GROMACS .gro file of C-alpha atoms in nm:
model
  438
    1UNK     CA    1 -11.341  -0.929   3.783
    2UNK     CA    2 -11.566  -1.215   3.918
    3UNK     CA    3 -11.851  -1.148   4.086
    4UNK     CA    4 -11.766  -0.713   4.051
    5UNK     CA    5 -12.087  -0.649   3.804
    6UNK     CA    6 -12.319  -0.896   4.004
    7UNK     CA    7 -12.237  -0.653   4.328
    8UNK     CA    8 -12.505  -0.385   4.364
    9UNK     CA    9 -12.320  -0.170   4.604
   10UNK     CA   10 -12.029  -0.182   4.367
   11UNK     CA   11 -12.234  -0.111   4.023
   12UNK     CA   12 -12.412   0.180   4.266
   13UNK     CA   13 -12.114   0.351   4.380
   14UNK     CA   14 -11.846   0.260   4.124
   15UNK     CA   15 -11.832   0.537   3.901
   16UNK     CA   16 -11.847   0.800   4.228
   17UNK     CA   17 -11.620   0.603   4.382
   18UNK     CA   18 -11.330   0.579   4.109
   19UNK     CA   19 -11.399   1.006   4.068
   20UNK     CA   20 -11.330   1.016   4.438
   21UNK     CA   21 -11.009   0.811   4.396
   22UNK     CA   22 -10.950   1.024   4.152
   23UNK     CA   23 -10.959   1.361   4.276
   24UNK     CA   24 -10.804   1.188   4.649
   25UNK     CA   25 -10.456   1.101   4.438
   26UNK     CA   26 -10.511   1.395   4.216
   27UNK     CA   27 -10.583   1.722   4.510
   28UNK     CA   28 -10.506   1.661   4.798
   29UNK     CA   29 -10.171   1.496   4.668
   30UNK     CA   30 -10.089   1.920   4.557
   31UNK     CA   31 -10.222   2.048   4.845
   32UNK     CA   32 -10.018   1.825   5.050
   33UNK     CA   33  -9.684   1.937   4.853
   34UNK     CA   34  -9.792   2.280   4.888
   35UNK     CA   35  -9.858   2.318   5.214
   36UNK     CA   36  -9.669   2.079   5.403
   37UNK     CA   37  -9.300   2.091   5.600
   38UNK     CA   38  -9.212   1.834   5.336
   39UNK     CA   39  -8.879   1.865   5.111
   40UNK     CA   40  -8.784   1.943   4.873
   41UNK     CA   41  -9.088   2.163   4.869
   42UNK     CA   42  -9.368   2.252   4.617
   43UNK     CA   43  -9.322   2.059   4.253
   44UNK     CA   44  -9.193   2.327   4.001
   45UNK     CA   45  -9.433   2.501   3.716
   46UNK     CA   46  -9.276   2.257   3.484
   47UNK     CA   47  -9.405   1.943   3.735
   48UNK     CA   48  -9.714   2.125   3.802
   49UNK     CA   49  -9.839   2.194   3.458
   50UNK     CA   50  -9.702   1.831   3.319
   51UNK     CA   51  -9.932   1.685   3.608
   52UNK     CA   52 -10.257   1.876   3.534
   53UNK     CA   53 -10.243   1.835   3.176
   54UNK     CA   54 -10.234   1.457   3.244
   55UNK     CA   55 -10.519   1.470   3.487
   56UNK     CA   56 -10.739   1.705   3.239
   57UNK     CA   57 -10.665   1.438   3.003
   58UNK     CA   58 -10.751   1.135   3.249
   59UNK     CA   59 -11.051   1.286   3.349
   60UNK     CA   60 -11.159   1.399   2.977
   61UNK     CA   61 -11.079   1.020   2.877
   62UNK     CA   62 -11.259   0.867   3.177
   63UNK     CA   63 -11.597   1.068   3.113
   64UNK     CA   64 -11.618   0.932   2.732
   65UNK     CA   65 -11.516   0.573   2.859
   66UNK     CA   66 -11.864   0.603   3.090
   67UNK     CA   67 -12.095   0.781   2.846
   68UNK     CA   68 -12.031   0.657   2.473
   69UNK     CA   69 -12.239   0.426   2.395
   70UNK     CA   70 -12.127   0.045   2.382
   71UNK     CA   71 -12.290   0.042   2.018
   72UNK     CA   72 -12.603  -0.116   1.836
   73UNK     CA   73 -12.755  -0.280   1.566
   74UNK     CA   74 -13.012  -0.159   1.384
   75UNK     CA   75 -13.176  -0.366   1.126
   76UNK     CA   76 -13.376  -0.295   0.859
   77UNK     CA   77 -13.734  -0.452   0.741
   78UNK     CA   78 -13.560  -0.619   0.441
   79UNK     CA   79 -13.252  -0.783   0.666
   80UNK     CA   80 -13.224  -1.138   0.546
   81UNK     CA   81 -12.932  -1.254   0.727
   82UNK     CA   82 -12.638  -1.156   0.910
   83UNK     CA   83 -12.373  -1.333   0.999
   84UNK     CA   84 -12.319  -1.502   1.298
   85UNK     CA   85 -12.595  -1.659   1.518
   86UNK     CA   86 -12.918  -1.566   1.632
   87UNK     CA   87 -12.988  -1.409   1.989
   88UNK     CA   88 -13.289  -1.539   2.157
   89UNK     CA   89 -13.305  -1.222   2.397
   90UNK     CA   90 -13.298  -0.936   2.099
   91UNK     CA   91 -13.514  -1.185   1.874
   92UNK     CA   92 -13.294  -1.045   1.611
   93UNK     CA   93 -12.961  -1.160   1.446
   94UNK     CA   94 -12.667  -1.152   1.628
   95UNK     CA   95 -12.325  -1.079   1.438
   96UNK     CA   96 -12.013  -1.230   1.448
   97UNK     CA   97 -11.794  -1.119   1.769
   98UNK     CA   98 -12.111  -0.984   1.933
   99UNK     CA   99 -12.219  -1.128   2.250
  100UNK     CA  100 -12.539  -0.977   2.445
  101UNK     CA  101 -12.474  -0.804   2.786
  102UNK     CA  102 -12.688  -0.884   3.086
  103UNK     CA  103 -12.621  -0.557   3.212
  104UNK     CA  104 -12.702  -0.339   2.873
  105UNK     CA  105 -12.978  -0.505   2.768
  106UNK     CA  106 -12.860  -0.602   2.420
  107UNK     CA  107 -12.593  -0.746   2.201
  108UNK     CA  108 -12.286  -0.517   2.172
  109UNK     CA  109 -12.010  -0.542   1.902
  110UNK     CA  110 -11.713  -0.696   1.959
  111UNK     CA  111 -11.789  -0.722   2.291
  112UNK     CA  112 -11.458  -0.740   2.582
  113UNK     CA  113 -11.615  -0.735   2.875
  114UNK     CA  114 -11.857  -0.544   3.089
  115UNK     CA  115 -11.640  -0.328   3.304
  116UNK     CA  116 -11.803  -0.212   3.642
  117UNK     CA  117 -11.598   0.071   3.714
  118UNK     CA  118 -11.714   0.236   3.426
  119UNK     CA  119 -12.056   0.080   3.416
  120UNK     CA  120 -12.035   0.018   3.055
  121UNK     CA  121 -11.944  -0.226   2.795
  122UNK     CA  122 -11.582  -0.232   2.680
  123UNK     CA  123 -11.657  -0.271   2.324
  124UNK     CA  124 -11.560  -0.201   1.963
  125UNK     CA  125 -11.697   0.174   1.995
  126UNK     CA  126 -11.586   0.222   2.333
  127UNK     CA  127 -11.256   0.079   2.347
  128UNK     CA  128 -11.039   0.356   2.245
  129UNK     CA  129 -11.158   0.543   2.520
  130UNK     CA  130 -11.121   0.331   2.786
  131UNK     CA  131 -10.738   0.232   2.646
  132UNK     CA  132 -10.682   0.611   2.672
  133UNK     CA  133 -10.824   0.637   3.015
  134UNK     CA  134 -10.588   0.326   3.125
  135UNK     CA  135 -10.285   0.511   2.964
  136UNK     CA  136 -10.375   0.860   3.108
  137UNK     CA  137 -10.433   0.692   3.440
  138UNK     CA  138 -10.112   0.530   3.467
  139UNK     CA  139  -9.945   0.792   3.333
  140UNK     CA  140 -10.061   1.042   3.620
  141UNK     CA  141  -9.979   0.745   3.883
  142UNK     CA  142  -9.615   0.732   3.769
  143UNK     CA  143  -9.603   1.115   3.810
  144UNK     CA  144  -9.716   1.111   4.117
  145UNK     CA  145  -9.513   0.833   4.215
  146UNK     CA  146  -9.209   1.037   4.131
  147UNK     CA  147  -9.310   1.316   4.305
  148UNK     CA  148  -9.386   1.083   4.634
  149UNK     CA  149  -9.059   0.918   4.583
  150UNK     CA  150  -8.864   1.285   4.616
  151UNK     CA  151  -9.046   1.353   4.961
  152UNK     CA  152  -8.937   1.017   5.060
  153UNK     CA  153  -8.582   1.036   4.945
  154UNK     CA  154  -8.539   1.384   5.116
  155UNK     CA  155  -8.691   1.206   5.459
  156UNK     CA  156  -8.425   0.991   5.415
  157UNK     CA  157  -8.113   1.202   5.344
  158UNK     CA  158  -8.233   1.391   5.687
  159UNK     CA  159  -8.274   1.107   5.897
  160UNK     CA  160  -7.984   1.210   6.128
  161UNK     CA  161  -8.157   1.531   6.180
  162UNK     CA  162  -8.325   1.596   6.471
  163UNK     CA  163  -8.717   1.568   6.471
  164UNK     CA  164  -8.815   1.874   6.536
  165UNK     CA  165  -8.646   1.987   6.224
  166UNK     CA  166  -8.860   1.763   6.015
  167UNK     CA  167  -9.201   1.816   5.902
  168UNK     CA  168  -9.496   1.754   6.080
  169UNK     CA  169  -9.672   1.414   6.230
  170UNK     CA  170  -9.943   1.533   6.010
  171UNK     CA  171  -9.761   1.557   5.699
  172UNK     CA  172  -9.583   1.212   5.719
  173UNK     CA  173  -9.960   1.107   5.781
  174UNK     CA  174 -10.112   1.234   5.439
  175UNK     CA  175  -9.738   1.148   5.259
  176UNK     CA  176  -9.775   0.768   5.387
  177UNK     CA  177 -10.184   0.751   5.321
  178UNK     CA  178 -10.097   0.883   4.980
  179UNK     CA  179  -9.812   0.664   4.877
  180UNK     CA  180 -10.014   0.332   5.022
  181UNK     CA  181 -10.348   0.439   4.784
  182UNK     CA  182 -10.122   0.559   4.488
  183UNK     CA  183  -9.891   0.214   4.538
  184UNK     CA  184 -10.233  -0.030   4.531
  185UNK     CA  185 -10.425   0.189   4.245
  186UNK     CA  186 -10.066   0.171   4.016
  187UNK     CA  187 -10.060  -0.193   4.088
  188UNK     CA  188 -10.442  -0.264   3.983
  189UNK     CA  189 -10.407  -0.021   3.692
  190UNK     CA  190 -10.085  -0.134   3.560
  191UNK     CA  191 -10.214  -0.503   3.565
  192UNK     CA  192 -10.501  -0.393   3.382
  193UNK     CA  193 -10.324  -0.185   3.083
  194UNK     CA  194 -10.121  -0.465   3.047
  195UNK     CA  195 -10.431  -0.691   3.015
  196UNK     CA  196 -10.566  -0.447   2.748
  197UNK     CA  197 -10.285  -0.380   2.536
  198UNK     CA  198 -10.250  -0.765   2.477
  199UNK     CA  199 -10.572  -0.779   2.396
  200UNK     CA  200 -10.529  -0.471   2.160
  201UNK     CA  201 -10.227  -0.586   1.982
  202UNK     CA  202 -10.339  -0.940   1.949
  203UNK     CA  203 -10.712  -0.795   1.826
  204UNK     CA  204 -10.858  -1.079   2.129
  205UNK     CA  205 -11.117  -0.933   2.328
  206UNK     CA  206 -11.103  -1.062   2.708
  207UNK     CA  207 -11.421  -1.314   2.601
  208UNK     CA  208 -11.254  -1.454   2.324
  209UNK     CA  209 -10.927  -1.523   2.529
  210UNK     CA  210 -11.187  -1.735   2.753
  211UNK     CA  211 -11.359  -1.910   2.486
  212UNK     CA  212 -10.955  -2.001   2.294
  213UNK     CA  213 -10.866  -2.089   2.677
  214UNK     CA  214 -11.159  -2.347   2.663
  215UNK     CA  215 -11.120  -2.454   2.279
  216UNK     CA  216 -10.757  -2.570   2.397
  217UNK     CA  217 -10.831  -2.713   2.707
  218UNK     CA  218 -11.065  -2.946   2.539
  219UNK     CA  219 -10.801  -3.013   2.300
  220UNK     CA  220 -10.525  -3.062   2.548
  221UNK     CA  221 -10.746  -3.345   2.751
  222UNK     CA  222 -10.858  -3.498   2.367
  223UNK     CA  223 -10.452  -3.529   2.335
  224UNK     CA  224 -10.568  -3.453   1.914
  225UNK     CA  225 -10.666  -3.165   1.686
  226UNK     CA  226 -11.028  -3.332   1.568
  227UNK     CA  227 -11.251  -3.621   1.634
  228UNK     CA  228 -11.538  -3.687   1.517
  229UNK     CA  229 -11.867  -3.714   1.773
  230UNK     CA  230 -12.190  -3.901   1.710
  231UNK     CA  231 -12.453  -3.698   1.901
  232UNK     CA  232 -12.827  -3.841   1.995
  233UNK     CA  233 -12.990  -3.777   1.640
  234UNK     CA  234 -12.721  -3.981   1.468
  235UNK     CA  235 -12.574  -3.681   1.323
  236UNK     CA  236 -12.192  -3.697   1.311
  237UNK     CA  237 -11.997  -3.342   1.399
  238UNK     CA  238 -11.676  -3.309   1.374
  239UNK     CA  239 -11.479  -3.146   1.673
  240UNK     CA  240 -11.151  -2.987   1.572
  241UNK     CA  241 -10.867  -2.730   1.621
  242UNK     CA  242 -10.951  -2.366   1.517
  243UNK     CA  243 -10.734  -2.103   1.535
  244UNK     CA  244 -10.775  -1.804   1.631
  245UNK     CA  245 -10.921  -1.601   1.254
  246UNK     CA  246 -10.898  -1.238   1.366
  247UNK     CA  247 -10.515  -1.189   1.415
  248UNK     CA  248 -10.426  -0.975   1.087
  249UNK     CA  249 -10.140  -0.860   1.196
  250UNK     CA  250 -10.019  -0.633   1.496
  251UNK     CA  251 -10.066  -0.278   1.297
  252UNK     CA  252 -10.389  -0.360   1.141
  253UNK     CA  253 -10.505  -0.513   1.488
  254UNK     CA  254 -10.421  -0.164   1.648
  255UNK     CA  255 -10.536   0.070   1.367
  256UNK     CA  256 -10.890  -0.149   1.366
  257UNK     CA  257 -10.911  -0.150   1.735
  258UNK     CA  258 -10.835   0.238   1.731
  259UNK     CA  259 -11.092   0.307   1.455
  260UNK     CA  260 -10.778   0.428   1.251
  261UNK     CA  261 -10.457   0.396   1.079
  262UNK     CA  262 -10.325   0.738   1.150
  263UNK     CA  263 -10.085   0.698   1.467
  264UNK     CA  264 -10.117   1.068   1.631
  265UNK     CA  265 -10.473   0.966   1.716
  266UNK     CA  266 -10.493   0.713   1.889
  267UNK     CA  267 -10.388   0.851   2.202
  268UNK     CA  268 -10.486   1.146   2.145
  269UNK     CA  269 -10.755   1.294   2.404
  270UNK     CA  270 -11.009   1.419   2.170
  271UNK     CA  271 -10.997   1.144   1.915
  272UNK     CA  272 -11.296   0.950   1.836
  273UNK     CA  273 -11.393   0.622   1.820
  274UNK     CA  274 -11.523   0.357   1.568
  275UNK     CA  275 -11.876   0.304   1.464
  276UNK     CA  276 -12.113   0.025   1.370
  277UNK     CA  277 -12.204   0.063   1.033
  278UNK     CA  278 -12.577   0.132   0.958
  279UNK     CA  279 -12.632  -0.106   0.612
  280UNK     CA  280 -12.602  -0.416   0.784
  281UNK     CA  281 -12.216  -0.491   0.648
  282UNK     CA  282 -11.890  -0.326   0.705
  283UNK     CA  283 -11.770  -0.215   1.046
  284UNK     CA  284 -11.954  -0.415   1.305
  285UNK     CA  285 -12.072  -0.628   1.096
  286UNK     CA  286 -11.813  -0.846   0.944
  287UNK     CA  287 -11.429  -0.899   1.012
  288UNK     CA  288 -11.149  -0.965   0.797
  289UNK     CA  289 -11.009  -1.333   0.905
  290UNK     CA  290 -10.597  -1.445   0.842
  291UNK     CA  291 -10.732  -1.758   0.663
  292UNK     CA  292 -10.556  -1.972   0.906
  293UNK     CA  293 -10.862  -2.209   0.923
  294UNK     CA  294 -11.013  -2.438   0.631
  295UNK     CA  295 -11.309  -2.234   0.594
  296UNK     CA  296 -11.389  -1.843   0.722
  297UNK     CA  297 -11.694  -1.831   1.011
  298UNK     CA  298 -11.546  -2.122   1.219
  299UNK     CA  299 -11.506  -1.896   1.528
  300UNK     CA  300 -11.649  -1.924   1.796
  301UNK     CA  301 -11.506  -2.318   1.811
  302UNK     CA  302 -11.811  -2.543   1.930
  303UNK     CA  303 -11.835  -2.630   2.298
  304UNK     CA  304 -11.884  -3.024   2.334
  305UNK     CA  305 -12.008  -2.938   2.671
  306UNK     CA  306 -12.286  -2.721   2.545
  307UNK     CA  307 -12.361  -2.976   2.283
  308UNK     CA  308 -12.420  -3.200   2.543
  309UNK     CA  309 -12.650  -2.996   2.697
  310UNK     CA  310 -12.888  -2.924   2.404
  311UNK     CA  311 -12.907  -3.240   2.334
  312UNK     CA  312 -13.049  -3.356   2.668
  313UNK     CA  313 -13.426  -3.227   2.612
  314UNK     CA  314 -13.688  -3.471   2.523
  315UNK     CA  315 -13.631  -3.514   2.135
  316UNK     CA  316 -13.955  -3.507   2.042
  317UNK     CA  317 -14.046  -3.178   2.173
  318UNK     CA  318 -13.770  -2.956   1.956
  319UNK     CA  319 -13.953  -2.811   1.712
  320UNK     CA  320 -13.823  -2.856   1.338
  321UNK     CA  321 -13.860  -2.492   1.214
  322UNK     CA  322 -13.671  -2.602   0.848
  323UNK     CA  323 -13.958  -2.870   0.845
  324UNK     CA  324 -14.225  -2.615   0.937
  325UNK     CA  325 -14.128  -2.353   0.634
  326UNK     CA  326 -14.101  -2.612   0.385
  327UNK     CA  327 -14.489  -2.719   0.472
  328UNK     CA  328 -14.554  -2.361   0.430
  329UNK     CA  329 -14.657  -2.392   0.103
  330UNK     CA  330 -14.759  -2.783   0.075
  331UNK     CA  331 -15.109  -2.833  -0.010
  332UNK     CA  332 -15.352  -3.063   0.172
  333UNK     CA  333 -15.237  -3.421   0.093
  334UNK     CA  334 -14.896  -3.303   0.080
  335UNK     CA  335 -14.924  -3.178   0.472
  336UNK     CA  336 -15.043  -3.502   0.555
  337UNK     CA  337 -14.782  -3.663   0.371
  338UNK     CA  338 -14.557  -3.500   0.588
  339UNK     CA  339 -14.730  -3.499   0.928
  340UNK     CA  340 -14.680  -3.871   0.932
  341UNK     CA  341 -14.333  -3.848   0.831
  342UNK     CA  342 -14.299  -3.639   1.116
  343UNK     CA  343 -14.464  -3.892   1.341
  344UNK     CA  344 -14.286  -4.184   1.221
  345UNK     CA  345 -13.965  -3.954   1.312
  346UNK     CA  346 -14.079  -3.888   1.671
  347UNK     CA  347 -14.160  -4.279   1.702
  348UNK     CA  348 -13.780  -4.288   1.617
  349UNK     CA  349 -13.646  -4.034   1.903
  350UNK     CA  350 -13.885  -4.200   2.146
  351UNK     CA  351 -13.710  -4.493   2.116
  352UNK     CA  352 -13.391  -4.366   2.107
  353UNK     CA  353 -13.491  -4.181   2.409
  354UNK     CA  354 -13.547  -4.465   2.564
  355UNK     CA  355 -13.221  -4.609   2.473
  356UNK     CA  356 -13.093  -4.319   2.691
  357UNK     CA  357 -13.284  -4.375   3.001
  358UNK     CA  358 -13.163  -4.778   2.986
  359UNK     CA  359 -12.815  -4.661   2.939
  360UNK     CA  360 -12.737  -4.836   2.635
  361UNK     CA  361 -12.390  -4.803   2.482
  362UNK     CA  362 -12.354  -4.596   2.193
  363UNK     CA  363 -12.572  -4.298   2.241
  364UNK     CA  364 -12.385  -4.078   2.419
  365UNK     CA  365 -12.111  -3.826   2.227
  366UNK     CA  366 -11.809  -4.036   2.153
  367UNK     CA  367 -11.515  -3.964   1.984
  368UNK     CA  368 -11.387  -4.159   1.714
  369UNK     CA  369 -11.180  -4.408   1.958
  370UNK     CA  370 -11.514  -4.502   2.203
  371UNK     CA  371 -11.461  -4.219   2.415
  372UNK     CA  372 -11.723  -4.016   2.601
  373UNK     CA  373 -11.644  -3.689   2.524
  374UNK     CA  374 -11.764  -3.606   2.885
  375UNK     CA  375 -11.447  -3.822   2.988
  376UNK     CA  376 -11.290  -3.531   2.794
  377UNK     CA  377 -11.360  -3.224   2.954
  378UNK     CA  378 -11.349  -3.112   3.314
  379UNK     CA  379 -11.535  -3.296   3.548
  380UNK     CA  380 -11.606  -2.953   3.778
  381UNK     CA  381 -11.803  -2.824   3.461
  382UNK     CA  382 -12.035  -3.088   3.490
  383UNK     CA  383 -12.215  -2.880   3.812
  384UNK     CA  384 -12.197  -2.602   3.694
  385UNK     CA  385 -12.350  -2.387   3.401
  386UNK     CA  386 -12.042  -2.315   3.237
  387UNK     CA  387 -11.674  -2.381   3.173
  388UNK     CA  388 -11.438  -2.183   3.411
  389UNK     CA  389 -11.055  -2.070   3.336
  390UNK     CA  390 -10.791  -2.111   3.577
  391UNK     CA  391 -10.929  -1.754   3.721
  392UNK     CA  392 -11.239  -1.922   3.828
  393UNK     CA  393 -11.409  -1.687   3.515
  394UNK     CA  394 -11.694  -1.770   3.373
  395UNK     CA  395 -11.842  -1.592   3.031
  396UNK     CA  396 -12.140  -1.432   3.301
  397UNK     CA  397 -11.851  -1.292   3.472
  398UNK     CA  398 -11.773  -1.087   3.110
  399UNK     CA  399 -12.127  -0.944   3.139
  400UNK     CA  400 -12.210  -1.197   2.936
  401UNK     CA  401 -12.582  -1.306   2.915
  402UNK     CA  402 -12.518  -1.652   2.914
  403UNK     CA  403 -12.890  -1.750   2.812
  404UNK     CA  404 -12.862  -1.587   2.499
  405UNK     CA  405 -12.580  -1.763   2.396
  406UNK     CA  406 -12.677  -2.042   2.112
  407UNK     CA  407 -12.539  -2.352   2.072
  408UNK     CA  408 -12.292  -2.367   1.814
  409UNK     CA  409 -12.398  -2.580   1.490
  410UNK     CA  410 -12.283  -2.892   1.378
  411UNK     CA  411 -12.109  -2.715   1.115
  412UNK     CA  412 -11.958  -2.407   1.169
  413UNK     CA  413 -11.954  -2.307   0.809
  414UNK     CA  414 -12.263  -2.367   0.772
  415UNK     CA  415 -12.588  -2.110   0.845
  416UNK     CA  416 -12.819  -2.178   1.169
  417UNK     CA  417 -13.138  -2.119   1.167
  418UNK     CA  418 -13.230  -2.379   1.453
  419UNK     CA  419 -13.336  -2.123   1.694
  420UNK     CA  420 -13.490  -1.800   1.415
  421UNK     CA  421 -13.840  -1.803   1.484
  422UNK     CA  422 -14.052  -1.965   1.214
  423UNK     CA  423 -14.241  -1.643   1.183
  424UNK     CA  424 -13.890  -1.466   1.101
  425UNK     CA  425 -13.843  -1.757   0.883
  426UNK     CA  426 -14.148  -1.699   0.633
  427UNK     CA  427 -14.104  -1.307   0.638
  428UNK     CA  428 -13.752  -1.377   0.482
  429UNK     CA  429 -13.878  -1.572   0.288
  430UNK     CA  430 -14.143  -1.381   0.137
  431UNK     CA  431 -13.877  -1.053   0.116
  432UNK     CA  432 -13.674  -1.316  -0.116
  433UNK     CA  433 -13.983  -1.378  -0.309
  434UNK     CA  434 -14.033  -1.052  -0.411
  435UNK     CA  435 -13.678  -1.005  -0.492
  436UNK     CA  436 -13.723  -1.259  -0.713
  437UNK     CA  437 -14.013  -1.151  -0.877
  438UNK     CA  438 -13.876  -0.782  -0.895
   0.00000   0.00000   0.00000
């Protein structure tokens, strides 16, 4: 999947391209049995109307898994918060299991991945279609393949026939170019049903495989399950295992992923899919967690890496929006009260700044045994913008808008607020106040 969505000819011509495969292994396949030398002849009614059904069905399933939408948000003028993070490219909340797509333009729900042969987000609305397409899909390929294999097994039961008897260079032509495309598509489509059903029975999209991948690999190199790390502002966080919250079970992970409990439907053609709720809770919104972890919200697990990073900037140029609302309200001595607070605080980072650029011990993110947590993690990552799996996958390579993704706070229980503009800030604020007063 690397580098498929960043291809122009291949988001251009992807969608044509798989209908032309399509209608290649679907067609000219029957008009090759039909009217060709080859034995044992032209597939009965029964094989005929068994393949045709699955190809009305795999064409059916591959239309909804291109045009349903991926899913939105929609928030209302009195949202006050939502769970999760905030997304610096919507300027708007961003719920749990969401991530925003480079390609779409916005945050989708339960985002997999952005899949480029469908141009379109693999996501919590879209997902039963595009299981249904895989299954449909493969199910056509292993008719076909049967139907290839007879031809083949009848070429060999006459191989001590004379040529001439046998059917046509041109027939063994379209047989082989068939059974070469329908061996390589089988191969790539079985891999990938096999990719999604573990996902669907485990209730892990594809980007949160990559971010538990990460989580452990930190932990494997750590050789421990927490530590604690003193970052540049003195703050301590504490790094630890999390496990992996959305695991409920294998039914309820299939009947959520499917939109439904009921069995019959969720491989059935015509069946629908999940939506995102429109009050700002329920489907979408939140997720039902195994309670596996101390506390519910820890996942995503923090990326020490990306902790790093933030902290880098010059310290005295991060805005303190907490700092700003509280002032809000302050009246004229009181602001000036806190202005110098504020500059006696920046005097502070300065030095410590300082402290950085001289290298002095102690300021960089160390774990509880004098460790730099840097020592930690994988030395590739430190040129490049992101942690990479063994697949060479990066969350960009998801669809994955990697600029909109926040760094995690200190405590993942807790809300973040860090990056919510302060103007967002005050309007909750006064939506609260009138609450109050109502």
């Amino acid at each position: 999947m690397a580098g498929f969505n960043d291809a122009p000819l291949i988001q251009n011509l992807a969608v044509p391209a798989v209908c032309l495969l399509i209608a290649f292994l679907s067609y000219f396949s029957q008009y090759l049995f039909h009217n060709s030398t080859l034995e044992p002849g032209p597939p009965s009614t029964h094989e005929s109307v068994v393949f045709n059904t699955l190809l009305l069905c795999l064409w059916y399933t591959y239309f909804k898994a291109v045009t349903v939408d991926p899913g939105r948000y929609d928030f209302t003028d009195r949202v006050i918060e939502a769970e999760g993070s905030w997304c610096k490219k919507c300027n708007a909340p961003k719920p749990l299991r969401a991530h925003h797509c480079r390609h779409c333009g916005r945050c989708i729900p339960k985002m997999d991945h952005h899949c480029p042969w469908t141009r379109n987000c693999v996501s919590m609305t879209t997902f039963p279609h595009f299981l249904r397409f895989l299954v449909f899909a493969n199910m056509s390929l292993w008719m076909l393949g049967t139907l290839l294999w007879q031809r083949f097994y009848s070429l060999w039961e006459a191989r001590h026939m004379p040529a001439y008897l046998g059917p046509t260079i041109e027939a063994l032509v379209g047989l082989a170019l068939t059974s070469l495309i329908c061996f390589f598509t089988t191969l790539a489509l079985g891999i990938m049903l096999i990719s999604t059903l573990k996902s669907w029975i485990f209730n892990c999209t594809m980007i949160e495989g990559w971010e538990l991948d990460r989580h452990e690999a930190v932990l494997d190199r750590a050789g421990r399950d927490w530590w604690d790390i003193t970052g540049p502002d003195g703050e301590t966080f504490r790094f630890e295992k999390v496990e992996f919250p959305y695991d409920i079970g294998f039914f309820s992970n299939m009947a959520q992923g499917m939109g439904t409990p009921n069995v019959l439907l969720w491989f059935f053609p015509l069946a629908g899919n999940p939506s995102v709720s429109r009050d700002n809770k329920g489907s979408g919104w939140t997720w039902e967690e195994n309670g596996f972890n101390r506390i519910e919200g820890m996942w995503p697990p923090p990326d020490p890496e990306k902790l790093r990073r933030a902290a880098r900037p010059w310290p005295a140029a991060r805005r303190n929006y907490g700092a700003e609302l509280r002032d809000a309200n302050l009246g004229p001595e009181e602001r000036k009260k806190a202005f110098r607070e504020r500059q006696e605080q920046d005097e502070r980072r300065k030095k410590t700044l300082l402290a950085e650029l001289e290298e002095v011990d102690g300021f960089d993110m160390m774990n509880d045994d004098g460790d730099d947590i840097d020592d930690l993690y994988d030395q590739d990552s430190h040129d490049s913008a992101e942690w990479a799996n063994s697949d060479g996958e990066r969350l960009r390579d998801f669809g994955v808008d990697e600029d909109a993704e926040d760094a995690d706070a200190a405590d993942p229980g807790a809300p973040n607020d860090d990056d919510v503009p302060l103007g967002e800030l005050l309007r909750r604020r006064k939506v609260l106040h009138k609450d109050d007063l109502s």
